PDB file of C-alpha atoms in Angstrom:
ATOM      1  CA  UNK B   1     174.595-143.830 -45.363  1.00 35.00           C
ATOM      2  CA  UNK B   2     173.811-147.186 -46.898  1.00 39.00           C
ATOM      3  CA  UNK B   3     174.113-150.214 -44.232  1.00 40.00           C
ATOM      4  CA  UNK B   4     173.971-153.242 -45.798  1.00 52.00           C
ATOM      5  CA  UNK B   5     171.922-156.728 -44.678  1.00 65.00           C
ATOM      6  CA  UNK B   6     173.292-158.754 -42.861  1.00 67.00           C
ATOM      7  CA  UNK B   7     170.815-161.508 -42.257  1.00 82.00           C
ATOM      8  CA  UNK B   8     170.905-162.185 -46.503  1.00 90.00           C
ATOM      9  CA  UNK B   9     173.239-164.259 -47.849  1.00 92.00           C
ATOM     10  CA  UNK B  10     174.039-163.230 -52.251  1.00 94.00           C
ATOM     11  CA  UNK B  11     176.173-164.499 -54.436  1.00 94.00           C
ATOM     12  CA  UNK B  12     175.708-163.314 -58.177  1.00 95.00           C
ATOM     13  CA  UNK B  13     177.086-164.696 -61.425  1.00 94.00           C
ATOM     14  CA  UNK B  14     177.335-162.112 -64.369  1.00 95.00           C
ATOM     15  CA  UNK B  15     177.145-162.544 -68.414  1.00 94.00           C
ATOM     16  CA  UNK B  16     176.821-165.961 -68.907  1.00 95.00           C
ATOM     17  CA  UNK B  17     176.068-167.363 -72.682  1.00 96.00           C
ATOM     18  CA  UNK B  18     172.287-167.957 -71.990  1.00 96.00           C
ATOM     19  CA  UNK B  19     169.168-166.043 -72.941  1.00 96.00           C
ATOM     20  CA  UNK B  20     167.170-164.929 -69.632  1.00 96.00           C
ATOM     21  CA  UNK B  21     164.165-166.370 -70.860  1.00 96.00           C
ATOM     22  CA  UNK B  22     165.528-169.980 -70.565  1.00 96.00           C
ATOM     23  CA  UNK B  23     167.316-169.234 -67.223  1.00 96.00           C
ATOM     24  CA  UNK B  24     164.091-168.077 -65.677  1.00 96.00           C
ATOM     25  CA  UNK B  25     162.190-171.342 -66.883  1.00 96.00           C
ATOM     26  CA  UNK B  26     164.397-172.788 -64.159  1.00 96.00           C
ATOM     27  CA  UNK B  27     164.407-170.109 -61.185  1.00 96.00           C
ATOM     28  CA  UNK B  28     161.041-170.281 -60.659  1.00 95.00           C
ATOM     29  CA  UNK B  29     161.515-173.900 -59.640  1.00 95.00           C
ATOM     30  CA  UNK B  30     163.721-172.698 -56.612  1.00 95.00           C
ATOM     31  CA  UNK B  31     162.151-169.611 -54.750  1.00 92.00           C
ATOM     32  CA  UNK B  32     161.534-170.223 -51.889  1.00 92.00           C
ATOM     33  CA  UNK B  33     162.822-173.953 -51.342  1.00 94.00           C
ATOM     34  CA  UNK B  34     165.475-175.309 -49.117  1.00 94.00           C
ATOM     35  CA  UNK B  35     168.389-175.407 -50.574  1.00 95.00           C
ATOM     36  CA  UNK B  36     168.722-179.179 -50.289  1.00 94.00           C
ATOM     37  CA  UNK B  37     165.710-179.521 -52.275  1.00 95.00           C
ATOM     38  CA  UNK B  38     166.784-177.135 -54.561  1.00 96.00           C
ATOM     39  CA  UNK B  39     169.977-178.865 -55.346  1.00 96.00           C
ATOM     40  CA  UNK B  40     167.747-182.101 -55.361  1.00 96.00           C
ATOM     41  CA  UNK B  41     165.423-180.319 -58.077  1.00 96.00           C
ATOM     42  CA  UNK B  42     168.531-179.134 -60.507  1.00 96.00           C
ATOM     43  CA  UNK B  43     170.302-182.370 -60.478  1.00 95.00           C
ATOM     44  CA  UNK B  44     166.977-183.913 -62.288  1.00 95.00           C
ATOM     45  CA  UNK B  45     166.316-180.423 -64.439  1.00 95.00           C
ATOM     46  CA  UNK B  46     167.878-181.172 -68.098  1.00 95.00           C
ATOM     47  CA  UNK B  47     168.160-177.674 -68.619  1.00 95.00           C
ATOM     48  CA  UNK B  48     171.404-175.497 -69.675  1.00 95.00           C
ATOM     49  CA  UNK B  49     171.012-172.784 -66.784  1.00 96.00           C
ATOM     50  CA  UNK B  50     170.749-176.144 -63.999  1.00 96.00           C
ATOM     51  CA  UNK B  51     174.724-176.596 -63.501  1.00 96.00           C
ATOM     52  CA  UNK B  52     175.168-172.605 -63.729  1.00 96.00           C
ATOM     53  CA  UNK B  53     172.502-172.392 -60.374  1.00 97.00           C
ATOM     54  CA  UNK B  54     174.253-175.310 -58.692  1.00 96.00           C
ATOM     55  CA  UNK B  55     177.309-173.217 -58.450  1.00 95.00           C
ATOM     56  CA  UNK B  56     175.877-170.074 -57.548  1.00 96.00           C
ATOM     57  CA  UNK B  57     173.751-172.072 -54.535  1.00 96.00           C
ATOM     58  CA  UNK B  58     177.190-173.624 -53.513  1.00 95.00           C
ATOM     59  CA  UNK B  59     178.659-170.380 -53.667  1.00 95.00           C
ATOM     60  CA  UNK B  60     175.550-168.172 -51.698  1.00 94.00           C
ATOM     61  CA  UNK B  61     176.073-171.257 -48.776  1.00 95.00           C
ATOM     62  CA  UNK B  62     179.646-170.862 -48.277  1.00 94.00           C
ATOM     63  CA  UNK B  63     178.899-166.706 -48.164  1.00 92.00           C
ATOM     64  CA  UNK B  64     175.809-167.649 -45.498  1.00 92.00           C
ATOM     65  CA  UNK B  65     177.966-169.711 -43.329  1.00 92.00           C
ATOM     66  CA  UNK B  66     181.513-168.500 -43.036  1.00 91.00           C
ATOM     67  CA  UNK B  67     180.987-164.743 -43.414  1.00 88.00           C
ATOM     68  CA  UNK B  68     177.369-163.998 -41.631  1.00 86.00           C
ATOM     69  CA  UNK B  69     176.883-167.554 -39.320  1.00 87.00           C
ATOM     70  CA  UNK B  70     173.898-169.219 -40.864  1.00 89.00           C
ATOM     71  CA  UNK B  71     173.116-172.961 -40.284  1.00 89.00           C
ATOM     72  CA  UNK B  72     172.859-174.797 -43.495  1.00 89.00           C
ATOM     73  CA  UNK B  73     170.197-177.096 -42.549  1.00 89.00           C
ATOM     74  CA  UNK B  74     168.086-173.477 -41.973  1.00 90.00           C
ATOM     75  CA  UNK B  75     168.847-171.831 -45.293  1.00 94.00           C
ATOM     76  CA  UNK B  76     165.984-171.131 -48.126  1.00 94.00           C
ATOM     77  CA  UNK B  77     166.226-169.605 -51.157  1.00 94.00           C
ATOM     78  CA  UNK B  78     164.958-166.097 -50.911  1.00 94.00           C
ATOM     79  CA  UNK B  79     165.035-164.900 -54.618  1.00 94.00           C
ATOM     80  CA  UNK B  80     166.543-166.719 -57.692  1.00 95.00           C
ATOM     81  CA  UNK B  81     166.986-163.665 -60.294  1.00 95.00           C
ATOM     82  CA  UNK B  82     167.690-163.359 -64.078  1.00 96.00           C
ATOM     83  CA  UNK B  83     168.317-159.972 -65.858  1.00 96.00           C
ATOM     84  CA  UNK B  84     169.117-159.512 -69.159  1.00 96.00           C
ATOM     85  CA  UNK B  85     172.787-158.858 -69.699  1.00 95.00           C
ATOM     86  CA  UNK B  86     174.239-157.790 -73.055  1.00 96.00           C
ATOM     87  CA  UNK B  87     174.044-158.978 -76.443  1.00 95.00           C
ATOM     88  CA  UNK B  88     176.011-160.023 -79.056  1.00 95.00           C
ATOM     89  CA  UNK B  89     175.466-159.058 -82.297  1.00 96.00           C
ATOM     90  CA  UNK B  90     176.594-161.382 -85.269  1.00 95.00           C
ATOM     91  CA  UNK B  91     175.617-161.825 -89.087  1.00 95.00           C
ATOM     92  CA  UNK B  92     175.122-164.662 -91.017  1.00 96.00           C
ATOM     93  CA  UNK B  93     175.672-164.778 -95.062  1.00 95.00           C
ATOM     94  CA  UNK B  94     172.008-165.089 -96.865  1.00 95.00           C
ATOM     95  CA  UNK B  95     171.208-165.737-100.642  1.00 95.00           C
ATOM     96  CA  UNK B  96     172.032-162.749-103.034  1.00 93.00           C
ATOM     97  CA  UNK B  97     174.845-160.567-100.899  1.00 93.00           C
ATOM     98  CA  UNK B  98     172.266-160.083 -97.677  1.00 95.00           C
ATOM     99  CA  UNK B  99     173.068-160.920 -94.123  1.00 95.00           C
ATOM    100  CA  UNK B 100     170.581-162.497 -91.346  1.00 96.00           C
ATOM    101  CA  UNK B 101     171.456-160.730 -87.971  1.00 95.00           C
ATOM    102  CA  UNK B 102     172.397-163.329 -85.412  1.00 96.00           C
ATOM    103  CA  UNK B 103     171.798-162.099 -81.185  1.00 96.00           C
ATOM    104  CA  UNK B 104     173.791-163.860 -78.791  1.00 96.00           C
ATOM    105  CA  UNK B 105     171.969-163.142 -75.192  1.00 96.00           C
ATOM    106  CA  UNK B 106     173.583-162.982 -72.116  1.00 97.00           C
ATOM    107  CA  UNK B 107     172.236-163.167 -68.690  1.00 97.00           C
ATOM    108  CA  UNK B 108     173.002-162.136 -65.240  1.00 97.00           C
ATOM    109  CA  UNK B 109     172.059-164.740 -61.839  1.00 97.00           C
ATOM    110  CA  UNK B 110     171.960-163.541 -58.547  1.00 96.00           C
ATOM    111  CA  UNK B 111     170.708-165.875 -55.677  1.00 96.00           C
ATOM    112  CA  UNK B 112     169.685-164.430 -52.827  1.00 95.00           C
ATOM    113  CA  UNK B 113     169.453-166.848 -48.950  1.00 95.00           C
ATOM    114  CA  UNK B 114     167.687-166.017 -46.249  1.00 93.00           C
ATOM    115  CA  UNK B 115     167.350-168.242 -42.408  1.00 89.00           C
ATOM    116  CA  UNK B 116     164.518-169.739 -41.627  1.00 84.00           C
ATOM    117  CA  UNK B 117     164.248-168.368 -38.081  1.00 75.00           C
ATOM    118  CA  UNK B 118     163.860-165.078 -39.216  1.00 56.00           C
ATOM    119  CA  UNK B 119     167.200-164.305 -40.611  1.00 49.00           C
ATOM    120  CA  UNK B 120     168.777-164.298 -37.464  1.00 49.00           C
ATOM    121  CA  UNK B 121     172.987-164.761 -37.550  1.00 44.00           C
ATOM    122  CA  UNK B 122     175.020-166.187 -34.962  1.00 50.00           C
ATOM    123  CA  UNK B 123     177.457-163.476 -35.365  1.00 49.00           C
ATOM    124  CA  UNK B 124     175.865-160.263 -33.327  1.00 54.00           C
ATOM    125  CA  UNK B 125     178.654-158.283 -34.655  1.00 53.00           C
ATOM    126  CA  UNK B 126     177.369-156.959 -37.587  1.00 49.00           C
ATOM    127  CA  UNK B 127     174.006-155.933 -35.761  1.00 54.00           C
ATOM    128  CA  UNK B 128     176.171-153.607 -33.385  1.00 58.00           C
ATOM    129  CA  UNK B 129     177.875-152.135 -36.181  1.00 54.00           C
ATOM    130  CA  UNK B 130     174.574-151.331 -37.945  1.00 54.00           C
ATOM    131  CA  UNK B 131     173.452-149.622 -35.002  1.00 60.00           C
ATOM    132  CA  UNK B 132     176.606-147.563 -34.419  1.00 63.00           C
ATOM    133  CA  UNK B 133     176.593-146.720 -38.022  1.00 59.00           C
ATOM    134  CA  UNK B 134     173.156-145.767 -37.800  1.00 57.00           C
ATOM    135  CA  UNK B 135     173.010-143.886 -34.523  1.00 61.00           C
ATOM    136  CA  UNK B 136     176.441-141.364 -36.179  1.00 58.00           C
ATOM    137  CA  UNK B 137     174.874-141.039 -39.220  1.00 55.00           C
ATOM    138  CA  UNK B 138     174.417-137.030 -39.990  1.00 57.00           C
ATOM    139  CA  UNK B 139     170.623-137.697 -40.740  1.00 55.00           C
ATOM    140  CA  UNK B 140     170.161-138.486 -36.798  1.00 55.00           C
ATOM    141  CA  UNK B 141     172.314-135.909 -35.646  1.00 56.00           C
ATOM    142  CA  UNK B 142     170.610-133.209 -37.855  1.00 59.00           C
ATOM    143  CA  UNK B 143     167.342-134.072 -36.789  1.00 58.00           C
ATOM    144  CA  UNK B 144     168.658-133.962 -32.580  1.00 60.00           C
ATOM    145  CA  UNK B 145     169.961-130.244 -33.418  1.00 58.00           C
ATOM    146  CA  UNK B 146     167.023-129.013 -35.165  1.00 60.00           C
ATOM    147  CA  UNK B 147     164.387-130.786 -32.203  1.00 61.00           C
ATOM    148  CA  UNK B 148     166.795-128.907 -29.376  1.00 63.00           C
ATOM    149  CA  UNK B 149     166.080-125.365 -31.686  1.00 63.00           C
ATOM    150  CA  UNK B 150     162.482-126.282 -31.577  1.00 60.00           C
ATOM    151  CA  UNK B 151     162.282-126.409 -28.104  1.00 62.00           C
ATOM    152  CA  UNK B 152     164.499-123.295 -27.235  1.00 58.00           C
ATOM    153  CA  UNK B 153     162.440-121.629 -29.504  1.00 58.00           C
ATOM    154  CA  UNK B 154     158.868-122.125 -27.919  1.00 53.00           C
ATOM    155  CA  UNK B 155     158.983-119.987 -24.700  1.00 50.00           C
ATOM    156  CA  UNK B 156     160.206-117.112 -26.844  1.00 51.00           C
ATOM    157  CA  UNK B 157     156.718-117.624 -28.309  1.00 46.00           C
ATOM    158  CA  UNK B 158     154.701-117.583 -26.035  1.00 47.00           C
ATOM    159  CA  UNK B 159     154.571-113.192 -25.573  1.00 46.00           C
ATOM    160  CA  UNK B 160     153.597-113.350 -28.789  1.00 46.00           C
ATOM    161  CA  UNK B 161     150.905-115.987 -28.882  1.00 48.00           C
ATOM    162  CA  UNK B 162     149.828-113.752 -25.309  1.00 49.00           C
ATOM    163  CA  UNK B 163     150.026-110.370 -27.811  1.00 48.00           C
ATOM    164  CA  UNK B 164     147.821-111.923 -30.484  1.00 55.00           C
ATOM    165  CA  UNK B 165     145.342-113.096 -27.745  1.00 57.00           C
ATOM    166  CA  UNK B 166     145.002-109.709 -26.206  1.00 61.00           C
ATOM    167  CA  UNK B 167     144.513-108.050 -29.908  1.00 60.00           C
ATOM    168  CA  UNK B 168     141.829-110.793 -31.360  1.00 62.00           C
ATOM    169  CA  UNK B 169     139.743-109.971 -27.874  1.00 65.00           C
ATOM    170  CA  UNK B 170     140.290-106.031 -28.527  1.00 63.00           C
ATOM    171  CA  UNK B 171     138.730-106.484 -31.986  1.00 66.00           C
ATOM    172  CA  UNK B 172     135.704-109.126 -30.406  1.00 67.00           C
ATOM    173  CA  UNK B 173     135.058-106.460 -28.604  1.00 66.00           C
ATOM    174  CA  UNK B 174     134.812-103.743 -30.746  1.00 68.00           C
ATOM    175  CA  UNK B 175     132.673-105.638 -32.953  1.00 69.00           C
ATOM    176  CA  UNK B 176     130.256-106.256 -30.109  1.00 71.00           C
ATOM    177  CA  UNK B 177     129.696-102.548 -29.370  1.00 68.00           C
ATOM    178  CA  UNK B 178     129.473-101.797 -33.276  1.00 66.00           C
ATOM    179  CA  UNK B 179     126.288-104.275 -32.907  1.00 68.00           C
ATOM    180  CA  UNK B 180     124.671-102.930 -30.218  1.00 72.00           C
ATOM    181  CA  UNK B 181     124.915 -99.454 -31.542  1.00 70.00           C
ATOM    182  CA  UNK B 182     123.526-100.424 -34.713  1.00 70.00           C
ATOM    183  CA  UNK B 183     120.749-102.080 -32.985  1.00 70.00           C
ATOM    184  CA  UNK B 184     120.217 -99.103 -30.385  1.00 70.00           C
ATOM    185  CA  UNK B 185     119.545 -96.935 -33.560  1.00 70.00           C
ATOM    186  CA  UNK B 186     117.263 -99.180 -35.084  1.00 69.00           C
ATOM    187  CA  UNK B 187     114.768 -99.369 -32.432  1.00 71.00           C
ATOM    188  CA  UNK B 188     115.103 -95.410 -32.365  1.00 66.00           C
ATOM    189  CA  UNK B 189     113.931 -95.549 -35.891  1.00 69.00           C
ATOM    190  CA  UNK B 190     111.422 -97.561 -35.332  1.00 71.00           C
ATOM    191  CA  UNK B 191     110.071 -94.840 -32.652  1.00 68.00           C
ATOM    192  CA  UNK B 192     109.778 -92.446 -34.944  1.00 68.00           C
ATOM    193  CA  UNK B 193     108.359 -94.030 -37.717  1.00 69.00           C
ATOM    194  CA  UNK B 194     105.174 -94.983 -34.799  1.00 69.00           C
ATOM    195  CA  UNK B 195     104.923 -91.765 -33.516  1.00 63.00           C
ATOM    196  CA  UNK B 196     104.611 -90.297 -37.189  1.00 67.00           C
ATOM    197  CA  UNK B 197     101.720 -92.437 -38.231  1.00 69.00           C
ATOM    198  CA  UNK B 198     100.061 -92.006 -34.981  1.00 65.00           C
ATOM    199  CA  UNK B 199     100.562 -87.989 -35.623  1.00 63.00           C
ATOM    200  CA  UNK B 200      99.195 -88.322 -39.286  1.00 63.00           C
ATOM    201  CA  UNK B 201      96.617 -90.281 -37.796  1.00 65.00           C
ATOM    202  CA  UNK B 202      95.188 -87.466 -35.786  1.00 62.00           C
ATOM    203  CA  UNK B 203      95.011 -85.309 -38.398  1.00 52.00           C
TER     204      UNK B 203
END
């Protein structure tokens, strides 16, 4: 289940007439500024994406103070984005019947504001609802069920953790006696083989 964040403010702006590479010339100039010095930093940017990031700041503030309780004097700019939207493809006439292919870009903006005391709303509502959302979703409850088989299933175990004990000891010892029979009949061998030579000895 996907829970959304509550302690982010966004407000996104979608296919406007610029190219992305010119927006972003200006939204590096505001991550991670105030927003009153990012206001104060468009109003002297002579740039075409400058009035189009004034409006989406005015709009992310509004979000951050009437829907999740932020303070505006606490609000920074978390993430200025520009994606590529799409393009429009034209032609112009050229010399001798041929056409020039013209690309109108579009771009998307999304701004994204964050508090500067941690992100932490005035409004604990949506922080209880996360948690109740969180503590019914089917992942938790799934994972409960299958830690209460676990445990049922462990003293039905244990006889047979006590039946492989009693078998691995059976074959230690089995292997034990195997040894000390083959060394009993080596040291019989070697018996013989002395009193031979001593026997060919005397002869």
């Amino acid at each position: 289940m996907k829970v959304e964040n509550h302690n982010l403010a966004v407000a996104s702006l979608k296919t406007q007439r610029i190219s992305a590479f010119k927006a972003r010339l200006v939204a590096v100039l505001l991550k991670g500024k105030k927003v009153s010095d990012a206001l104060a930093i468009l109003s002297h940017t002579k740039k075409k994406a400058s009035p189009i990031f004034t409006k989406l700041i005015n709009s992310a503030v509004a979000n951050a103070i009437n829907n999740h309780g932020f303070e505006h004097s606490n609000l920074i700019i978390k993430a200025a984005i520009v994606n590529e939207g799409p393009t429009l493809k034209r032609f112009r006439p050229r010399a001798k019947g041929a056409a020039s292919q013209i690309l109108k870009r579009t771009s998307h903006f999304k701004v994204i504001l964050a508090s500067q005391n941690g992100g932490e709303s005035q409004n604990q509502e949506y922080q209880e609802t996360e948690k109740n959302l969180v503590s019914k979703s089917p992942e938790n409850t799934q994972s409960g069920a299958l830690s209460q088989q676990s445990q049922a299933e462990q003293p039905q175990n244990d006889p047979e953790n006590g039946v492989d004990s009693q078998l691995s000891a059976k074959t230690n010892s089995t292997t034990t006696a195997k040894k000390t029979d083959l060394a009993d009949n080596n040291t019989k061998n070697d018996a013989t083989n002395t009193v031979l030579t001593q026997e060919k000895e005397v002869k």
